[in-house]
Coordinates of C-alpha atoms in Angstrom, one line a residue:
X20 CA 16.5 5.8 -23.1
X21 CA 16.4 2.8 -20.8
X22 CA 20.2 2.4 -20.3
X23 CA 19.9 -0.8 -18.2
X24 CA 17.8 -2.4 -21.1
X25 CA 20.4 -1.3 -23.7
X26 CA 23.2 -2.9 -21.7
X27 CA 21.1 -6.0 -21.3
X28 CA 20.8 -6.3 -25.0
X29 CA 24.5 -6.2 -25.4
X30 CA 25.0 -8.9 -22.7
X31 CA 22.2 -11.1 -24.1
X32 CA 24.2 -11.4 -27.4
X33 CA 27.5 -12.1 -25.5
X34 CA 26.2 -14.6 -23.0
X35 CA 23.2 -16.3 -24.8
X36 CA 21.2 -15.9 -21.6
X37 CA 17.5 -15.1 -21.8
X38 CA 16.8 -11.4 -21.7
X39 CA 14.8 -11.5 -18.6
X40 CA 17.6 -13.4 -16.7
X41 CA 20.2 -10.8 -17.9
X42 CA 18.0 -7.8 -16.8
X43 CA 17.5 -9.6 -13.4
X44 CA 21.2 -10.1 -13.0
X45 CA 22.4 -6.5 -13.6
X46 CA 23.2 -4.8 -10.4
X47 CA 23.7 -1.2 -9.3
X48 CA 27.0 -1.0 -7.5
X49 CA 27.1 0.8 -4.1
X50 CA 30.0 3.0 -5.0
X51 CA 30.6 5.2 -8.1
X52 CA 34.1 3.9 -8.5
X53 CA 32.6 0.3 -9.2
X54 CA 30.6 1.6 -12.2
X55 CA 27.1 2.5 -12.8
X56 CA 25.9 -1.0 -13.7
X57 CA 27.5 -4.3 -13.0
X58 CA 27.0 -7.9 -14.3
X59 CA 28.2 -10.7 -12.1
X60 CA 29.4 -13.7 -14.1
X61 CA 29.0 -16.5 -11.5
X62 CA 26.1 -18.2 -13.1
X63 CA 28.1 -18.6 -16.4
X64 CA 30.9 -20.5 -14.7
X65 CA 29.3 -23.9 -14.8
X66 CA 28.1 -23.7 -18.3
X67 CA 31.4 -22.3 -19.7
X68 CA 33.6 -24.3 -17.3
X69 CA 35.7 -21.2 -16.6
X70 CA 36.3 -19.1 -13.5
X71 CA 34.0 -16.0 -13.2
X72 CA 36.9 -13.5 -13.4
X73 CA 38.0 -15.1 -16.7
X74 CA 34.6 -14.9 -18.1
X75 CA 34.2 -11.2 -17.2
X76 CA 37.5 -10.5 -18.9
X77 CA 36.6 -12.3 -22.0
X78 CA 33.2 -10.5 -22.3
X79 CA 34.8 -7.3 -21.6
X80 CA 37.3 -7.6 -24.5
X81 CA 34.6 -8.7 -26.9
X82 CA 32.3 -5.7 -26.3
X83 CA 32.7 -2.5 -28.2
X84 CA 31.4 0.2 -25.9
X85 CA 28.3 1.9 -27.2
X86 CA 28.1 5.7 -27.5
X87 CA 26.5 6.2 -24.1
X88 CA 29.2 4.1 -22.2
X89 CA 32.4 5.7 -21.2
X90 CA 34.2 2.4 -20.4
X91 CA 33.8 -1.2 -19.5
X92 CA 36.0 -2.9 -17.0
X93 CA 36.4 -6.4 -15.7
X94 CA 36.9 -6.4 -11.9
X95 CA 37.2 -9.9 -10.5
X96 CA 33.9 -11.7 -11.4
X97 CA 32.1 -8.6 -12.3
X98 CA 31.8 -6.7 -15.5
X99 CA 31.4 -3.0 -14.7
X100 CA 29.8 -0.5 -17.0
X101 CA 30.7 3.2 -16.6
X102 CA 28.2 5.6 -18.3
X103 CA 28.9 9.0 -19.9
X104 CA 27.3 11.3 -17.5
X105 CA 26.2 13.9 -20.1
X106 CA 24.6 11.3 -22.2
X107 CA 22.8 9.7 -19.2
X108 CA 21.4 13.1 -18.1
X109 CA 20.2 13.8 -21.7
X110 CA 18.7 10.3 -21.9
X111 CA 16.7 10.5 -18.5
X112 CA 15.7 14.0 -17.6
X113 CA 13.8 15.2 -20.7
X114 CA 11.6 12.1 -20.4
X115 CA 10.9 13.0 -16.7
X116 CA 10.2 16.6 -17.6
X117 CA 7.9 15.8 -20.5
X118 CA 5.9 13.0 -18.8
X119 CA 5.5 14.7 -15.4
X120 CA 3.2 12.7 -13.2
X121 CA 3.1 9.9 -15.9
X122 CA 6.8 9.3 -15.6
X123 CA 7.4 5.7 -14.2
X124 CA 4.1 4.4 -15.5
X125 CA 4.1 1.1 -17.4
X126 CA 1.5 -0.8 -19.4
X127 CA 2.2 -4.4 -18.3
X128 CA -1.3 -4.7 -16.7
X129 CA -3.4 -3.0 -19.4
X130 CA -6.7 -4.8 -19.9
X131 CA -6.5 -6.7 -16.5
X132 CA -8.2 -6.3 -13.2
X133 CA -6.6 -6.4 -9.8
X134 CA -9.2 -6.6 -7.0
X135 CA -7.9 -5.4 -3.6
X136 CA -9.8 -6.1 -0.4
X137 CA -8.7 -3.7 2.4
X138 CA -9.7 -1.7 5.4
X139 CA -12.9 -3.6 6.2
X140 CA -13.8 -2.4 9.7
X141 CA -16.6 -4.1 11.8
X142 CA -19.9 -2.1 11.7
X143 CA -21.0 -0.5 14.9
X144 CA -17.5 -0.2 16.2
X145 CA -15.3 3.0 15.9
X146 CA -12.5 3.3 13.3
X147 CA -9.3 2.9 15.4
X148 CA -5.6 2.7 14.8
X149 CA -5.9 -1.0 14.2
X150 CA -7.7 -0.3 10.9
X151 CA -5.0 2.1 9.7
X152 CA -2.5 -0.4 8.4
X153 CA -4.9 -2.3 6.2
X154 CA -6.3 1.0 4.9
X155 CA -3.1 2.6 3.9
X156 CA -1.3 -0.5 2.6
X157 CA -4.3 -1.5 0.5
X158 CA -4.7 2.0 -0.9
X159 CA -1.0 2.2 -1.8
X160 CA -1.3 -1.1 -3.6
X161 CA -4.3 0.2 -5.4
X162 CA -2.2 3.1 -6.7
X163 CA 0.8 1.0 -7.5
X164 CA -1.1 -1.4 -9.7
X165 CA -2.9 1.4 -11.4
X166 CA 0.5 2.9 -12.3
X167 CA 1.4 -0.4 -14.0
X168 CA -1.7 -0.2 -16.3
X169 CA -4.0 -2.6 -14.3
X170 CA -7.5 -1.5 -13.4
X171 CA -7.5 -1.6 -9.6
X172 CA -10.9 -2.3 -8.0
X173 CA -11.1 -1.6 -4.3
X174 CA -13.4 -3.5 -2.0
X175 CA -14.2 -2.4 1.6
X176 CA -15.4 -5.8 2.9
X177 CA -17.3 -4.5 5.8
X178 CA -18.0 -6.8 8.8
X179 CA -21.7 -6.1 8.7
X180 CA -23.3 -9.5 9.5
X181 CA -23.4 -11.7 12.6
X182 CA -24.8 -12.1 16.1
X183 CA -23.3 -8.8 17.2
X184 CA -26.1 -7.1 15.4
X185 CA -28.6 -9.1 17.3
X186 CA -27.0 -7.7 20.5
X187 CA -27.2 -4.2 19.3
X188 CA -30.9 -4.5 18.3
X189 CA -31.6 -6.0 21.7
X190 CA -29.9 -3.1 23.4
X191 CA -31.7 -0.6 21.1
X192 CA -35.1 -2.1 21.9
X193 CA -34.5 -2.1 25.6
X194 CA -32.6 1.1 26.2
X195 CA -32.7 3.5 23.3
X196 CA -34.6 4.8 20.3
X197 CA -33.9 6.0 16.7
X198 CA -33.5 9.7 17.7
X199 CA -31.0 8.9 20.3
X200 CA -28.9 6.7 18.0
X201 CA -29.0 9.1 15.1
X202 CA -28.0 12.0 17.3
X203 CA -25.3 10.0 19.1
X204 CA -23.8 8.3 16.1
X205 CA -21.1 5.7 16.4
X206 CA -20.6 6.5 20.1
X207 CA -24.2 5.7 20.8
X208 CA -23.9 2.3 19.1
X209 CA -20.7 1.5 21.1
X210 CA -22.4 2.5 24.4
X211 CA -25.3 0.1 23.5
X212 CA -22.9 -2.7 22.7
X213 CA -21.0 -2.3 25.9
X214 CA -24.1 -2.0 27.9
X215 CA -25.5 -5.2 26.4
X216 CA -22.4 -7.1 27.6
X217 CA -22.5 -5.6 31.0
X218 CA -26.2 -6.4 31.4
X219 CA -25.8 -9.9 29.9
X220 CA -23.4 -10.8 32.7
X221 CA -26.3 -10.4 35.1
X222 CA -29.0 -11.6 32.7
X223 CA -27.8 -14.4 30.4
X224 CA -31.1 -14.6 28.7
X225 CA -30.1 -11.5 26.8
X226 CA -27.8 -13.6 24.7
X227 CA -30.8 -15.8 23.6
X228 CA -32.7 -12.6 22.8
X229 CA -29.8 -11.4 20.6
X230 CA -29.6 -14.7 18.8
X231 CA -33.3 -14.5 18.2
X232 CA -33.0 -11.0 16.7
X233 CA -30.2 -12.2 14.4
X234 CA -32.3 -15.1 13.3
X235 CA -35.0 -12.7 12.3
X236 CA -32.4 -10.7 10.3
X237 CA -31.4 -14.0 8.5
X238 CA -35.1 -14.8 7.8
X239 CA -35.7 -11.4 6.3
X240 CA -37.7 -9.8 9.1
X241 CA -38.1 -6.2 7.7
X242 CA -38.2 -4.5 11.1
X243 CA -34.9 -6.1 12.2
X244 CA -33.3 -5.4 8.8
X245 CA -34.3 -1.8 9.0
X246 CA -32.6 -1.4 12.3
X247 CA -29.5 -3.2 10.9
X248 CA -29.5 -0.8 7.9
X249 CA -29.7 2.1 10.4
X250 CA -26.7 0.8 12.3
X251 CA -24.8 0.3 9.0
X252 CA -25.6 3.8 7.7
X253 CA -24.5 5.5 10.9
X254 CA -21.3 3.5 11.0
X255 CA -20.4 4.2 7.4
X256 CA -21.1 7.9 8.0
X257 CA -18.4 7.8 10.7
X258 CA -15.9 5.8 8.7
X259 CA -16.3 8.0 5.6
X260 CA -15.1 11.0 7.7
X261 CA -11.8 9.3 8.1
X262 CA -11.7 8.1 4.4
X263 CA -12.5 11.6 3.2
X264 CA -9.6 13.0 5.1
X265 CA -7.3 10.5 3.5
X266 CA -9.1 11.0 0.1
X267 CA -9.8 7.3 0.0
X268 CA -12.9 6.0 -1.7
X269 CA -13.9 2.4 -2.5
X270 CA -15.4 1.0 -5.7
X271 CA -17.5 -1.4 -3.5
X272 CA -18.7 -1.4 0.1
X273 CA -20.2 -4.9 -0.3
X274 CA -19.5 -6.6 3.1
X275 CA -20.3 -10.0 4.5
X276 CA -24.0 -9.5 4.3
X277 CA -23.8 -9.2 0.5
X278 CA -23.0 -12.9 0.3
X279 CA -25.8 -14.2 2.7
X280 CA -27.9 -15.3 -0.2
X281 CA -25.1 -16.5 -2.3
X282 CA -23.5 -19.2 0.0
X283 CA -25.9 -22.1 -0.3
X284 CA -25.0 -22.9 -4.0
X285 CA -21.3 -22.7 -3.0
X286 CA -21.8 -25.1 -0.1
X287 CA -23.7 -27.4 -2.4
X288 CA -20.9 -27.3 -5.0
X289 CA -18.3 -28.1 -2.3
X290 CA -20.4 -31.2 -1.2
X291 CA -21.0 -32.2 -4.9
X292 CA -17.3 -32.3 -5.5
X293 CA -16.7 -34.7 -2.6
X294 CA -14.9 -32.3 -0.3
X295 CA -17.4 -31.8 2.4
X296 CA -17.4 -34.2 5.4
X297 CA -19.3 -34.3 8.6
X298 CA -17.6 -34.1 11.9
X299 CA -19.8 -34.1 15.1
X300 CA -22.5 -32.4 13.3
X301 CA -20.3 -29.7 11.6
X302 CA -19.3 -29.8 8.0
X303 CA -15.8 -29.2 6.9
X304 CA -13.1 -29.8 4.3
X305 CA -10.3 -32.0 5.4
X306 CA -6.9 -30.3 4.7
X307 CA -4.6 -32.7 6.6
X308 CA -3.0 -33.8 3.4
X309 CA -1.9 -30.2 2.9
X310 CA -0.6 -29.9 6.4
X311 CA -3.4 -27.6 7.6
X312 CA -6.3 -28.0 10.2
X313 CA -9.7 -28.7 8.6
X314 CA -11.6 -25.7 7.1
X315 CA -15.0 -25.4 8.8
X316 CA -17.8 -24.6 6.3
X317 CA -21.0 -25.1 8.4
X318 CA -21.5 -25.0 12.1
X319 CA -23.5 -27.7 13.8
X320 CA -26.5 -25.6 13.7
X321 CA -26.0 -25.0 10.0
X322 CA -24.7 -21.6 10.4
X323 CA -22.0 -20.3 8.0
X324 CA -18.6 -19.1 8.9
X325 CA -16.0 -16.5 7.7
X326 CA -14.5 -19.2 5.4
X327 CA -17.9 -19.9 3.8
X328 CA -18.3 -16.2 3.0
X329 CA -14.8 -15.7 1.8
X330 CA -14.9 -18.8 -0.5
X331 CA -18.2 -17.4 -1.9
X332 CA -16.9 -13.9 -2.4
X333 CA -13.8 -15.2 -4.2
X334 CA -15.8 -17.1 -6.6
X335 CA -18.2 -14.1 -7.1
X336 CA -15.3 -11.7 -7.6
X337 CA -13.7 -14.0 -10.2
X338 CA -16.9 -14.3 -12.1
X339 CA -17.7 -10.5 -11.8
X340 CA -14.2 -9.1 -12.7
X341 CA -12.2 -12.0 -14.1
X342 CA -9.3 -10.6 -12.0
X343 CA -5.7 -11.3 -12.7
X344 CA -5.1 -11.0 -9.0
X345 CA -7.4 -10.9 -5.9
X346 CA -5.4 -9.3 -3.0
X347 CA -6.5 -9.5 0.6
X348 CA -4.8 -7.0 2.9
X349 CA -5.3 -8.2 6.5
X350 CA -3.2 -8.8 9.7
X351 CA -0.7 -11.7 9.7
X352 CA -2.7 -13.4 12.4
X353 CA -5.1 -14.4 9.6
X354 CA -2.4 -16.4 7.6
X355 CA -3.9 -19.7 8.3
X356 CA -7.5 -18.7 7.5
X357 CA -6.4 -17.4 4.0
X358 CA -4.2 -20.5 3.4
X359 CA -7.2 -22.7 4.2
X360 CA -9.8 -21.0 2.1
X361 CA -7.4 -20.5 -0.8
X362 CA -6.8 -24.2 -0.7
X363 CA -10.5 -25.1 -0.6
X364 CA -11.1 -23.0 -3.8
X365 CA -8.2 -24.7 -5.5
X366 CA -9.5 -28.2 -4.5
X367 CA -12.9 -27.2 -5.9
X368 CA -11.2 -27.3 -9.3
X369 CA -10.4 -23.6 -9.7
X370 CA -6.7 -23.8 -10.5
X371 CA -6.4 -20.0 -10.8
X372 CA -6.7 -19.9 -7.0
X373 CA -3.1 -21.0 -6.6
X374 CA -1.6 -18.0 -8.4
X375 CA -4.3 -15.4 -8.3
X376 CA -5.5 -15.4 -4.7
X377 CA -2.9 -13.4 -2.6
X378 CA -3.0 -12.7 1.1
X379 CA -0.9 -9.6 1.9
X380 CA -0.3 -9.8 5.7
X381 CA 1.0 -7.1 8.0
X382 CA 2.3 -6.7 11.5
X383 CA 0.8 -4.9 14.4
X384 CA 0.8 -1.2 15.3
X385 CA 2.3 -1.0 18.7
X386 CA 1.4 2.0 21.0
X387 CA 3.8 3.5 23.5
X388 CA 3.4 2.4 27.2
X389 CA 1.8 5.7 28.1
X390 CA -1.8 6.1 27.3
X391 CA -2.6 8.8 24.6
X392 CA -5.9 10.6 24.5
X393 CA -8.7 8.1 23.7
X394 CA -12.3 8.0 24.2
X395 CA -12.4 4.5 25.5
X396 CA -9.9 2.0 27.0
X397 CA -6.5 1.7 25.5
X398 CA -7.5 1.7 21.8
X399 CA -6.3 4.8 20.0
X400 CA -9.2 5.9 17.8
X401 CA -8.3 7.3 14.3
X402 CA -10.1 10.6 14.9
X403 CA -8.0 11.1 18.0
X404 CA -4.8 10.2 16.2
X405 CA -5.5 12.5 13.3
X406 CA -6.6 15.5 15.6
X407 CA -3.5 15.2 17.8
X408 CA -1.1 14.8 14.9
X409 CA -2.5 17.9 13.0
X410 CA -2.4 19.8 16.2
X411 CA 1.3 18.9 16.8
X412 CA 2.2 19.8 13.2
X413 CA 0.3 23.1 13.6
X414 CA 2.4 23.9 16.6
X415 CA 5.6 23.2 14.7
X416 CA 4.5 25.5 11.8
X417 CA 3.7 28.3 14.1
X418 CA 7.1 28.0 15.7
X419 CA 9.1 27.6 12.4
X420 CA 7.1 29.5 9.7
X421 CA 4.4 31.7 11.5
X422 CA 3.8 33.7 8.3
X423 CA 2.9 30.7 6.2
X424 CA -0.3 31.0 4.2
X425 CA -2.9 28.2 4.5
X426 CA -1.4 27.0 7.7
X427 CA -4.4 24.8 8.5
X428 CA -4.4 23.1 5.1
X429 CA -0.6 22.5 5.3
X430 CA -0.8 21.2 8.8
X431 CA -3.5 18.6 7.7
X432 CA -1.5 17.5 4.7
X433 CA 1.7 17.2 6.7
X434 CA 0.0 15.5 9.6
X435 CA -1.9 12.9 7.5
X436 CA 1.3 12.4 5.4
X437 CA 3.3 11.7 8.6
X438 CA 0.8 9.0 9.8
X439 CA 0.8 7.3 6.3
X440 CA 4.6 7.4 5.8
X441 CA 5.3 6.2 9.4
X442 CA 3.2 3.2 8.6
X443 CA 4.6 2.4 5.1
X444 CA 8.3 3.1 5.7
X445 CA 9.3 -0.5 6.7
X446 CA 8.3 -3.8 5.4
X447 CA 4.6 -4.4 6.0
X448 CA 5.3 -7.7 7.9
X449 CA 7.1 -5.8 10.6
X450 CA 5.3 -4.4 13.6
X451 CA 5.1 -0.6 13.5
X452 CA 6.4 1.2 16.7
X453 CA 4.3 4.4 17.2
X454 CA 6.3 7.5 18.1
X455 CA 5.2 11.0 17.9
X456 CA 8.8 12.3 17.9
X457 CA 10.0 10.1 15.1
X458 CA 6.9 10.3 13.0
X459 CA 6.7 14.2 13.0
X460 CA 10.3 14.9 12.6
X461 CA 11.3 17.2 9.7
X462 CA 14.6 15.5 9.6
X463 CA 15.5 11.9 8.8
X464 CA 13.5 9.2 7.1
X465 CA 10.0 10.6 7.6
X466 CA 7.0 12.0 5.7
X467 CA 7.5 15.6 6.8
X468 CA 11.1 15.4 5.6
X469 CA 10.0 14.1 2.1
X470 CA 7.3 16.8 1.9
X471 CA 9.7 19.5 3.0
X472 CA 12.1 18.5 0.2
X473 CA 9.3 18.9 -2.3
X474 CA 8.5 22.3 -0.8
X475 CA 12.2 23.2 -1.1
X476 CA 12.1 22.3 -4.8
X477 CA 9.0 24.5 -5.2
X478 CA 10.7 27.4 -3.4
X479 CA 13.7 27.2 -5.6
X480 CA 11.6 27.3 -8.7
X481 CA 9.4 30.2 -7.5
X482 CA 12.6 32.3 -6.9
X483 CA 13.6 31.6 -10.4
X484 CA 10.1 32.1 -11.9
X485 CA 11.5 34.6 -14.5
X486 CA 13.9 32.0 -15.9
X487 CA 12.9 29.8 -18.8
X488 CA 14.7 26.6 -18.3
X489 CA 12.7 24.4 -20.6
X490 CA 15.4 24.3 -23.2
X491 CA 18.3 23.7 -20.6
X492 CA 21.3 21.8 -21.6
X493 CA 21.1 18.9 -19.1
X494 CA 24.4 17.5 -20.4
X495 CA 26.1 20.0 -18.0
X496 CA 24.9 18.0 -15.0
X497 CA 27.9 15.8 -14.4
X498 CA 28.9 16.4 -10.8
X499 CA 28.7 13.3 -8.4
X500 CA 25.6 14.7 -6.6
X501 CA 23.8 15.5 -9.9
X502 CA 24.6 12.1 -11.4
X503 CA 23.6 10.1 -8.4
X504 CA 20.4 12.0 -8.1
X505 CA 19.6 11.4 -11.8
X506 CA 20.4 7.8 -11.4
X507 CA 18.0 7.5 -8.5
X508 CA 15.1 9.2 -10.3
X509 CA 15.6 6.9 -13.3
X510 CA 14.8 3.8 -11.1
X511 CA 11.2 5.0 -10.4
X512 CA 9.5 2.7 -12.9
X513 CA 11.5 -0.3 -11.6
X514 CA 10.5 0.6 -8.1
X515 CA 6.9 0.7 -8.9
X516 CA 7.1 -2.7 -10.6
X517 CA 9.2 -4.1 -7.7
X518 CA 6.6 -2.8 -5.2
X519 CA 3.8 -4.6 -7.1
X520 CA 5.8 -7.8 -7.4
X521 CA 6.4 -7.9 -3.7
X522 CA 3.2 -6.3 -2.6
X523 CA 5.4 -3.9 -0.6
X524 CA 4.6 -0.2 -0.6
X525 CA 7.8 0.4 1.4
X526 CA 9.7 0.1 -1.8
X527 CA 8.2 3.4 -2.8
X528 CA 8.8 5.0 0.7
X529 CA 12.5 4.1 0.4
X530 CA 12.7 5.5 -3.1
X531 CA 11.2 8.7 -1.9
X532 CA 13.7 9.1 0.9
X533 CA 16.6 8.3 -1.5
X534 CA 15.4 11.0 -3.9
X535 CA 14.9 13.5 -1.0
X536 CA 18.3 12.8 0.4
X537 CA 19.9 13.0 -3.0
X538 CA 18.3 16.3 -3.8
X539 CA 19.3 17.8 -0.5
X540 CA 22.8 16.7 -0.9
X541 CA 22.8 18.3 -4.4
X542 CA 21.2 21.4 -3.1
X543 CA 23.9 22.0 -0.4
X544 CA 26.9 21.2 -2.6
X545 CA 25.9 22.7 -5.9
X546 CA 24.7 26.4 -6.2
X547 CA 21.5 26.6 -8.2
X548 CA 20.6 30.3 -8.6
X549 CA 24.1 31.8 -8.1
X550 CA 26.0 30.2 -11.0
X551 CA 26.4 30.9 -14.7
X552 CA 23.2 31.0 -16.7
X553 CA 23.4 27.7 -18.6
X554 CA 24.3 25.7 -15.5
X555 CA 21.5 27.5 -13.5
X556 CA 19.0 26.5 -16.1
X557 CA 20.2 22.9 -16.0
X558 CA 19.9 22.8 -12.3
X559 CA 16.5 24.3 -12.3
X560 CA 15.5 21.7 -14.8
X561 CA 16.7 19.0 -12.5
X562 CA 14.9 20.6 -9.6
X563 CA 11.7 20.6 -11.7
X564 CA 12.1 16.9 -12.4
X565 CA 12.8 16.1 -8.7
X566 CA 9.7 18.1 -7.6
X567 CA 7.4 16.1 -10.1
X568 CA 8.8 12.7 -9.1
X569 CA 8.5 13.4 -5.4
X570 CA 4.8 14.6 -5.9
X571 CA 4.1 11.5 -8.0
X572 CA 5.8 9.0 -5.6
X573 CA 4.1 10.6 -2.5
X574 CA 0.8 10.4 -4.4
X575 CA 1.1 6.7 -4.8
X576 CA 1.3 6.4 -1.0
X577 CA -1.7 8.7 -0.7
X578 CA 0.3 11.6 0.6
X579 CA -0.1 15.3 -0.5
X580 CA 2.9 17.3 -1.6
X581 CA 2.6 20.9 -0.3
X582 CA 4.4 23.6 -2.2
X583 CA 5.1 25.6 1.0
X584 CA 5.8 24.4 4.6

């Protein structure tokens, strides 16, 4: 039973407010003595020309409490509903138990596509910590929208076109060969790129040579394109090592190059609609009326820009998938770029652009002052971060649980989980402060803490493996700790929907911590295995539900839930 919805139905009749407004108004009080649901009467004051406390009192007197409500009280401007704890447990937990990993799913997006553009590293450069945020935020959103019934479609919009490839080809032709590059992988490509810039400082003609090679690529020169494909293949091989560790795959790896032969008709359409103007040889769309700088479409030499490709890709994706939303997960420093190209698409007459094109910006990942182990400069490479994190977790496991089976697998799951959770715990627009100590702590609001709570649930259930609790009487779960925990679990579906509406995975992260903290409080204050048989079964049933909800919620973020730690 959806208790909030049932209360909303009662209030709808009494207030004549639209159902969606009633549901949006119902609050969860911070303290148990204020009720389980509260309805503020402020917004009714103007219409009824009465004080909110008087309105609350009148509604209270007019309502006959339904069978699942213990009492209704008017306290000041609020109408507070106190639920019967036994009825609440019986209304929530069997649904959780039966649905398992499907609990919390909704069907509001059935039959609709959501296209999510995320990760998108630049080819020929190593995958570093700067790519982490886009990758884990985008993947979490992918899972969140799938939980709501949408068909999420993931796109890794690779940076695989531009003059930098002319530079790499130039360096390849002068100082390397295919065997060396294949053997050296991404590191060999980085060395070539760095050497090109070092040599170009002494010999500027190398820049002309690089532009000439890229022109050959644009003109379809097969030799140049074969070298470009080699660079792309080597890069993807390196990136997929990281993606495979996180168990992330993409429905499409179509990068910038995919749109190279699709931009001319789009530019012609922009011009035909009277939007394209010339300015000192360049072609642009004037956005002054919309309080933005002009959006450049073509350079003086006729070359295209990021905006040209992004406009083209938006139109292509709309035609290909007929999406309900197209979400772009990139750093907040690109806010202007997305605002500009979204506006151009809208001015082209595509009104869907206003509501369906969504930029999901995020803050920076800030490293500590001290340099961590990296292969080059002050950029922390993802491979280094992962290796060091897993090693630190491995050391902790050796210290705390040296007899643990599959220590390597658990260390990897906990290490990767710590990295993801650390990134997703706060609002995405905030900068993330990187801290080994905080990220890897088994206490507090961390990934390892949440995973440890799941493992604790598994341990409790394993110790009671001979107990059949499938028919437990959950109406016995009426203590404060039990009731609060059940109430938290019951919000899972709402939290998934909230996370989607706000494009904020941290809503799920905070839910996970609330469930973990609630369970640990319950665990410490309520004996599970050493109590009478009926209550033991009920508490095992609750533990089973918590285990499943934690595993499902962690899975949304892309985090594994180990059964032992």
